[in-house]
Every structure is written in C-alpha cells, then in structure tokens.
mmCIF file of C-alpha atoms in Angstrom:
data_model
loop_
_atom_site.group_PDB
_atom_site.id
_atom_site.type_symbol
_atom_site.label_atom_id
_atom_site.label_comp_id
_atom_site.label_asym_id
_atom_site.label_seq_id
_atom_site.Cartn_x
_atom_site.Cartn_y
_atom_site.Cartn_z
ATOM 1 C CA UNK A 1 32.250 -77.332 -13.161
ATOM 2 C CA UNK A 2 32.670 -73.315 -14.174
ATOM 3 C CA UNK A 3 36.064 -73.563 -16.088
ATOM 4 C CA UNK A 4 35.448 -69.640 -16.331
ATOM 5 C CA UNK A 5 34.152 -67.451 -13.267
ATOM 6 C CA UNK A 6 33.242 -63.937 -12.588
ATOM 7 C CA UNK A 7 32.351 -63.517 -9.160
ATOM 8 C CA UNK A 8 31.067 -59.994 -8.978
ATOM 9 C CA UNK A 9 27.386 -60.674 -10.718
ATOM 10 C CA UNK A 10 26.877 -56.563 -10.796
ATOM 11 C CA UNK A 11 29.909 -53.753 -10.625
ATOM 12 C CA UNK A 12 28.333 -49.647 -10.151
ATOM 13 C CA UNK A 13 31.058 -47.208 -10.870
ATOM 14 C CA UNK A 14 30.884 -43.201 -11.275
ATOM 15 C CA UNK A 15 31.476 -41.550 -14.672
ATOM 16 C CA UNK A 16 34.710 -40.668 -15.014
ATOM 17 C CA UNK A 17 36.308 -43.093 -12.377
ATOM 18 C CA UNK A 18 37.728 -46.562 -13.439
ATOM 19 C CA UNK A 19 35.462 -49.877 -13.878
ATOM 20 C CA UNK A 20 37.363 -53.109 -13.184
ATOM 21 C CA UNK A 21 35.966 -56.355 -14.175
ATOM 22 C CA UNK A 22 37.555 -59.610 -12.865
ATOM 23 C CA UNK A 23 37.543 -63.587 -14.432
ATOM 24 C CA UNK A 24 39.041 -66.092 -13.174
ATOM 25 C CA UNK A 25 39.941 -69.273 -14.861
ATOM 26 C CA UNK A 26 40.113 -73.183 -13.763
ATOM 27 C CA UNK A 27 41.448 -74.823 -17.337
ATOM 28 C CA UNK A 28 45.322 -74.449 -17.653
ATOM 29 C CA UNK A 29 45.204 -75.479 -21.259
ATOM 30 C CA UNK A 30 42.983 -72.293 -22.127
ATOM 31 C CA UNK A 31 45.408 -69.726 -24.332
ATOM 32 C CA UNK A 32 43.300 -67.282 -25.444
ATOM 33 C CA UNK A 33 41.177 -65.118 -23.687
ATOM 34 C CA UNK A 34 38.505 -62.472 -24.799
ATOM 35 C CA UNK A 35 35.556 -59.664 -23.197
ATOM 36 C CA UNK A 36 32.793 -59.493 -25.044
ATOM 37 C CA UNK A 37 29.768 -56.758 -24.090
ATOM 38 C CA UNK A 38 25.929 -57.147 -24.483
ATOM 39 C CA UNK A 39 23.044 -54.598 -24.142
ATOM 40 C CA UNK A 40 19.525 -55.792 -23.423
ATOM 41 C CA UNK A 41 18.110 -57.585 -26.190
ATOM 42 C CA UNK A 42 20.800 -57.738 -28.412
ATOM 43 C CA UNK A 43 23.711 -60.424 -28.792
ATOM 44 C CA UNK A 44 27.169 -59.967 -27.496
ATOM 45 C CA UNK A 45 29.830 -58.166 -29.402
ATOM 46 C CA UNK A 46 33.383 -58.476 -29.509
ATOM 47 C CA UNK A 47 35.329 -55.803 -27.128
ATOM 48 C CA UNK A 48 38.803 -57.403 -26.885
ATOM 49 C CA UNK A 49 40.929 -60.112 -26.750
ATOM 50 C CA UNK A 50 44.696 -61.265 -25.567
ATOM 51 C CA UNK A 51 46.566 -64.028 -26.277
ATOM 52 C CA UNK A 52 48.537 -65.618 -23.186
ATOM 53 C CA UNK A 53 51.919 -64.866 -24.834
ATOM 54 C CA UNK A 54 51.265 -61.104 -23.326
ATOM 55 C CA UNK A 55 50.013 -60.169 -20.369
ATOM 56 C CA UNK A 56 48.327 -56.811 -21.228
ATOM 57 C CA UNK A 57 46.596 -55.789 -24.347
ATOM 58 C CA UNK A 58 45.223 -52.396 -25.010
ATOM 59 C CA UNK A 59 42.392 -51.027 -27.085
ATOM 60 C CA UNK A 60 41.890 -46.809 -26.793
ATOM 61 C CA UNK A 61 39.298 -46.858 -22.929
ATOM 62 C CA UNK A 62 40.004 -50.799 -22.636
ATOM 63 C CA UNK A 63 43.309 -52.817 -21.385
ATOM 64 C CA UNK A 64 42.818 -55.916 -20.530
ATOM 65 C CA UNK A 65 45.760 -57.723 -18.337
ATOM 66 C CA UNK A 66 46.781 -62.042 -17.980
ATOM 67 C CA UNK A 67 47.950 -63.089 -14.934
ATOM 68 C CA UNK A 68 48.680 -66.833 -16.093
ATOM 69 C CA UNK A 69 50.138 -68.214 -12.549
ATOM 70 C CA UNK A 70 47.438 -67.240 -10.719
ATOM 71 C CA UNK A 71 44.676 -68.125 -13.668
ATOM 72 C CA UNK A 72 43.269 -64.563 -13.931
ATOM 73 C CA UNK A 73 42.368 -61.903 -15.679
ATOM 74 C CA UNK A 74 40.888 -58.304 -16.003
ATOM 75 C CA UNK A 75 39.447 -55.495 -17.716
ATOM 76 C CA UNK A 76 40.098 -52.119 -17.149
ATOM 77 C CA UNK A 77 37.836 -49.602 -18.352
ATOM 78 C CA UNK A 78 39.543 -45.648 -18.151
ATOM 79 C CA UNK A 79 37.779 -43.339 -18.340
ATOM 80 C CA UNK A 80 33.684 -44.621 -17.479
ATOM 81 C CA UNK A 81 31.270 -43.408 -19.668
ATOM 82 C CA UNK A 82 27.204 -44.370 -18.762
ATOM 83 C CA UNK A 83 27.408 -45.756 -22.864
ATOM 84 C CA UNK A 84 29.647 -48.382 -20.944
ATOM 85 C CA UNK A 85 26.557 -49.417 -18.537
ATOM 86 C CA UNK A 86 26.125 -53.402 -20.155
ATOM 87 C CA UNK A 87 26.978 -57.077 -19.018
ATOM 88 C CA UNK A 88 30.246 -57.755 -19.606
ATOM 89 C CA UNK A 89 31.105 -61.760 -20.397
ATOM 90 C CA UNK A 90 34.770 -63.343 -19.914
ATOM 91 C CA UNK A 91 35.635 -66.082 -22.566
ATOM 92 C CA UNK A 92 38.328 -68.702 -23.043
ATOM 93 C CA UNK A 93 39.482 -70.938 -25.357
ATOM 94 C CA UNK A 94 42.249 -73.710 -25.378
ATOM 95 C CA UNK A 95 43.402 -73.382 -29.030
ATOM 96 C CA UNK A 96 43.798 -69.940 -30.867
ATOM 97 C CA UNK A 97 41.221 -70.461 -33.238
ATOM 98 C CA UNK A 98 39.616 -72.617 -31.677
ATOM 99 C CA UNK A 99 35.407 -72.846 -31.859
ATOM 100 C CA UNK A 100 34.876 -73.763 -28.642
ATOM 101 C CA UNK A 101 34.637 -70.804 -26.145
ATOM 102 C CA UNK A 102 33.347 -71.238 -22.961
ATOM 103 C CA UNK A 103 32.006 -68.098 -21.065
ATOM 104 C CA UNK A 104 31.620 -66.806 -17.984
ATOM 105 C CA UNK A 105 28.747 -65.484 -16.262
ATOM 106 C CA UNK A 106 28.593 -62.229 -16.939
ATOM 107 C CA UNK A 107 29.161 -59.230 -14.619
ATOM 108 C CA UNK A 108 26.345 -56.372 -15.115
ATOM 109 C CA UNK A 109 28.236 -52.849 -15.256
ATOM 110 C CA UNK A 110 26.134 -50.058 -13.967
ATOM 111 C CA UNK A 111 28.329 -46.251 -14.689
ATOM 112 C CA UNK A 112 26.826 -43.414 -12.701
ATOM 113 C CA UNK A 113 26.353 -40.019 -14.006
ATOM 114 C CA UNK B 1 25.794 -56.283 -44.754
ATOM 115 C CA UNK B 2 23.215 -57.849 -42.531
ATOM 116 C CA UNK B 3 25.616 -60.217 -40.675
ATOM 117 C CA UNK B 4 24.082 -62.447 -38.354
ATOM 118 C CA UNK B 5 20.503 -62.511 -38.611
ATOM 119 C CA UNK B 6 17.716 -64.722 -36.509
ATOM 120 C CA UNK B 7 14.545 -65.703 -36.576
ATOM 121 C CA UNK B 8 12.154 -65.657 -34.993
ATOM 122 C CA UNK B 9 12.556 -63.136 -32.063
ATOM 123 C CA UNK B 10 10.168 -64.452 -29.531
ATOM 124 C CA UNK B 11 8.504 -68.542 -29.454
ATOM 125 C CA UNK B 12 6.478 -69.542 -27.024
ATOM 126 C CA UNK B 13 6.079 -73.960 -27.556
ATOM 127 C CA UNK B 14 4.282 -76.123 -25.373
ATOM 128 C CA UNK B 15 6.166 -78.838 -23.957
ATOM 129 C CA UNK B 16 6.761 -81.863 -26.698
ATOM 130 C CA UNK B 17 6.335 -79.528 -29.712
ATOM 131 C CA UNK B 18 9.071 -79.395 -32.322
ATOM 132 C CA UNK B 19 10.420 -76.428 -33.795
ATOM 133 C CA UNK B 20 13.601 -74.497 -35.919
ATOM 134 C CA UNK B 21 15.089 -71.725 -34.943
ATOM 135 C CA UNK B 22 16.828 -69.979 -38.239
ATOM 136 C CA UNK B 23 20.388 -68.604 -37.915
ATOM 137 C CA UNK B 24 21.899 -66.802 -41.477
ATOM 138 C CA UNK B 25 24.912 -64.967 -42.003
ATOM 139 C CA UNK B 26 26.186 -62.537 -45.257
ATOM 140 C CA UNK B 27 29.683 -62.823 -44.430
ATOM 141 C CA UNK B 28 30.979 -66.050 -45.679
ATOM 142 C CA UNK B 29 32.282 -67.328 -42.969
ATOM 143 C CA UNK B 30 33.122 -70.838 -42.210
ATOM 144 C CA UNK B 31 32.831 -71.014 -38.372
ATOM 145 C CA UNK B 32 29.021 -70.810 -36.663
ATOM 146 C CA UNK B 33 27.577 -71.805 -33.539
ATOM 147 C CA UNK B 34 24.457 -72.083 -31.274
ATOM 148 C CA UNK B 35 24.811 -70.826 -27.075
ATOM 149 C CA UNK B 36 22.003 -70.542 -24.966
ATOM 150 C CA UNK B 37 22.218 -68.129 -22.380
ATOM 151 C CA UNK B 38 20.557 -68.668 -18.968
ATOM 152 C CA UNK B 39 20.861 -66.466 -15.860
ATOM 153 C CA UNK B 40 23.691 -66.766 -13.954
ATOM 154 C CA UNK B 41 25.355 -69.185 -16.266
ATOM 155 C CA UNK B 42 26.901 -67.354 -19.074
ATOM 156 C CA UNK B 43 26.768 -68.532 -22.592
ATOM 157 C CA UNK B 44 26.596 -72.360 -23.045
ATOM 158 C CA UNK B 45 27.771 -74.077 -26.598
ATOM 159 C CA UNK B 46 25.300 -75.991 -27.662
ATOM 160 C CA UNK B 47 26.362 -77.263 -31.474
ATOM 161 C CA UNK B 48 28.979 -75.736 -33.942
ATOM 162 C CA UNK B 49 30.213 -75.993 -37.065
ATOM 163 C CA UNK B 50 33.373 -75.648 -39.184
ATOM 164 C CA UNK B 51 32.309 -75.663 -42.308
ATOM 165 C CA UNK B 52 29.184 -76.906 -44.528
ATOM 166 C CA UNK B 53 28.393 -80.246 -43.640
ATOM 167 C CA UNK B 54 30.879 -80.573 -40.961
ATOM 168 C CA UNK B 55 29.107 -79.850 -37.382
ATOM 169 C CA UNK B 56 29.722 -81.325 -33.910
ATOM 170 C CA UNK B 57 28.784 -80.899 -30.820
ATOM 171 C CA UNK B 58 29.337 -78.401 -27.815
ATOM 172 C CA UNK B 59 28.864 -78.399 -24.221
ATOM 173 C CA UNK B 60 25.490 -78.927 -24.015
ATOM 174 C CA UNK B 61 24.082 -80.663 -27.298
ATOM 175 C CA UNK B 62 21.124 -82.955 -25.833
ATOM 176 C CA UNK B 63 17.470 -82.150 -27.453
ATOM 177 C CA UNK B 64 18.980 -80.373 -29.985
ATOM 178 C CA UNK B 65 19.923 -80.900 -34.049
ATOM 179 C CA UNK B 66 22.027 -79.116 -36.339
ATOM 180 C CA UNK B 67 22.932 -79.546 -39.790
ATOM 181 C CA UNK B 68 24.677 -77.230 -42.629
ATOM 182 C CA UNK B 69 23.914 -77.600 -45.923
ATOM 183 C CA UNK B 70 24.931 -73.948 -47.217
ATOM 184 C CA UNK B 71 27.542 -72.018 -45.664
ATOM 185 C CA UNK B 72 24.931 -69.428 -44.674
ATOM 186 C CA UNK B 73 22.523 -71.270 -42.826
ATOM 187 C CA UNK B 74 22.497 -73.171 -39.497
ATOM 188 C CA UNK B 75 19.184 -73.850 -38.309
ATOM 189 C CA UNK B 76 18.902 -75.447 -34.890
ATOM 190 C CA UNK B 77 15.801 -78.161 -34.408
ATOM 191 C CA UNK B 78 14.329 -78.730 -30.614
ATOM 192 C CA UNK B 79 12.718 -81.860 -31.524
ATOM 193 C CA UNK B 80 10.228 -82.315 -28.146
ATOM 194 C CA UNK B 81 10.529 -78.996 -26.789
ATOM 195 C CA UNK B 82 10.982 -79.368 -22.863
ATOM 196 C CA UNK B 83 10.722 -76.518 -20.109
ATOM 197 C CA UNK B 84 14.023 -76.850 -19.573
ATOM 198 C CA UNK B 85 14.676 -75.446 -23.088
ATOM 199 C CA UNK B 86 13.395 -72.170 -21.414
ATOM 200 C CA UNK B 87 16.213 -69.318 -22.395
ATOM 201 C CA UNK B 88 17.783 -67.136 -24.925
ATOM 202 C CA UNK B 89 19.552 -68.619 -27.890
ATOM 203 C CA UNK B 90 21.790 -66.702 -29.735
ATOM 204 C CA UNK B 91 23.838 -67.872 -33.331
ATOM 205 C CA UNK B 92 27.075 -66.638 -34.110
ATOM 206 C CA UNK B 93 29.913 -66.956 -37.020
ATOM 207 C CA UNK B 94 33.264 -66.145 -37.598
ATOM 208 C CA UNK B 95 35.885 -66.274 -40.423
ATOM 209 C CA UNK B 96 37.595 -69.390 -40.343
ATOM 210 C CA UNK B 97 40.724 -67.736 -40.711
ATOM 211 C CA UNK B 98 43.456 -65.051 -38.765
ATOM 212 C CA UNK B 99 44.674 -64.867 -35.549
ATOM 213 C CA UNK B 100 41.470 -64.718 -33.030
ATOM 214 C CA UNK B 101 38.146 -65.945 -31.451
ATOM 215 C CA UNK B 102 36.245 -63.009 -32.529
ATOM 216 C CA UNK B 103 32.630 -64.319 -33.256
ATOM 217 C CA UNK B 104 29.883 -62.336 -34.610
ATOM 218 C CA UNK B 105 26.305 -62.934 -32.870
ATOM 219 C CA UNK B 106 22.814 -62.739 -33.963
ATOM 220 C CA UNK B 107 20.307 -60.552 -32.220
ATOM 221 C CA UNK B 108 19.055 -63.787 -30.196
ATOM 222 C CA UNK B 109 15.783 -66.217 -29.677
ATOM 223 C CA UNK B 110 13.841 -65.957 -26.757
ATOM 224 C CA UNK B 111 12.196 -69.297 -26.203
ATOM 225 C CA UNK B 112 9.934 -69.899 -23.965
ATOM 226 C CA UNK B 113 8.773 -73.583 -23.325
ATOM 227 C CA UNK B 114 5.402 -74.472 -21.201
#
C-alpha cells in the first residue's frame, strides 16, 4: 500500500517556464512533509520541507503548497533552469522529528533549453 | 567535513553470500538510517537508529542486520545475499535535534545479487 504517490513518473518543461511536481498522500496522521532531489549516482539531498500547520512554504525558485483536505501536495519550481533536470522524491512523516519517512516514487524532471 | 560517506560503491555477491555494507558520518549526529531504492518504488526504510545502541526496524527489515556501537558507524549485514537484494542502498543521518526531517545521505551502494 503506497502511503505516498507521485503519479507523473517523468515531467519535461522549457527553461524559463514553471515545473510543477505533484504527491499525493493516503496516511492522515502524516504532519510533515518534505522534496528532496537526486542526480544520477549520487544520494538525495534535502530541497524543502513544510509542516502541515501552513499550507505554503517558500525557499528563493521553490514553494511548495499543503492541501491537507484533499491529502496533497506540490512543488513549484519558478523560474526552470536545465541545473533543475533531476528526480524529484515526495516524503512524509507522521511525527515532526520523526525517523521514519516514507517516500514516494520519484518523478524524473527533464528542463529544456 | 566528509558527511555521509559509503562503502563500497559497486558489489556484485552471488546468491547466499554474506556481506557489510559501511555507512560513516563526521557530523555527530544521533539519527541514521538504511533505504534501498528500487525503480518505481521510491526509497524504502530498511533499519534506523536513534542513537548508539538503540536501532529498530523500518519498513522493510527482513535479510538484513544493523547494529551501532559508535555514533559514527552503521554498517548494514545481508547475511545470505538473495537476488531480490538487487538495488541501490543509500545511508543517511541527521541531528537528533530542531524542528525538521532533514536527513543527510551517503553517495549510495549499488548491489547487485546473482
């Protein structure tokens, strides 16, 4: 059972235009949310998080937005630049703090010159 | 700082052969933890650990062993490697304290089991 989904498995956007990435989540009791990013042979790093008291958090290019009723969320990426080109993973976790995060599958993020 | 550093980058077992994959961080944290990543499946928890010699286990801990003796090592044992083991394992840590999830990775194990 994927308690975390992201349906789109690839995303190609344009340089300059806006990349959306979508997750959707199952587990009402998750409370914290996070994007990390990964390039090809290397691990995942951190991009940005948001707790579910807010429902938009903002970091320079990124904003990420919570819609809690309907379980989703998504990252906005303004303006595309091809250094953006990378999987993007959705995580959750149920406790801020918490160790256990449970990811989703990863959408690959192609930006086109 | 070298922060989350892994060994060894490629391993290539035949099925029922043991081995360790290392995992060491520089940046005293208290949190680590073991995924496997397989395609189309995201990053799967496999063991943690809070602290030295506290672990438990994640999502999917069967086949595997952990244990923590230091605070900067948490080695992760296949005991009878199986080809279902197949994928890429990556270790990661975090301060134990403050207000989020961030986790630091390693660079990642790619294990291949035959």
């Amino acid at each position: 059972d994927q308690q975390v989904k992201q349906n789109s498995p690839s995303l190609s956007v344009q340089e300059g235009r806006i990349s959306i990435l979508n997750c959707d989540y199952t587990n009402s009791m998750f409370d914290y949310f996070l994007w990390y990013k990964k390039y090809p042979a290397e691990g995942p790093t951190f991009l940005i998080s948001i707790s579910s008291i807010k429902d938009k958090n903002e970091d320079g290019r990124f904003t990420v937005f919570l819609n809690k009723s309907a379980k989703h969320l998504s990252l906005h990426i303004v303006p595309s630049q091809p250094g953006d080109s990378a999987v993007y993973f959705c995580a959750a976790s149920a406790l801020q703090g918490a160790q256990k995060l449970v990811f989703g599958q990863g959408t690959r993020l192609t930006i086109n010159p | 700082n070298a922060g989350v550093t892994q060994t060894p980058k490629f391993q290539v077992l035949k099925t029922g052969q043991s081995m360790t994959l290392q995992c060491a961080q520089d940046m005293n944290h208290e949190y680590m933890s073991w995924y496997r990543q397989d395609p189309g499946m995201g990053l799967r928890l496999i063991h943690y650990s809070v602290g030295a010699g506290i672990t438990d286990q994640g999502e999917v801990p069967n086949g595997y062993n952990v244990s923590r003796s230091t605070t900067e090592d948490f080695p992760l044992r296949l005991l009878s490697a199986a080809p279902s083991q197949t994928s890429v394992y990556f270790c990661a840590s975090r301060t134990g304290t403050g207000k989020n999830n961030e986790q630091f990775f390693g660079p990642g194990t790619r294990l291949t089991v035959l």
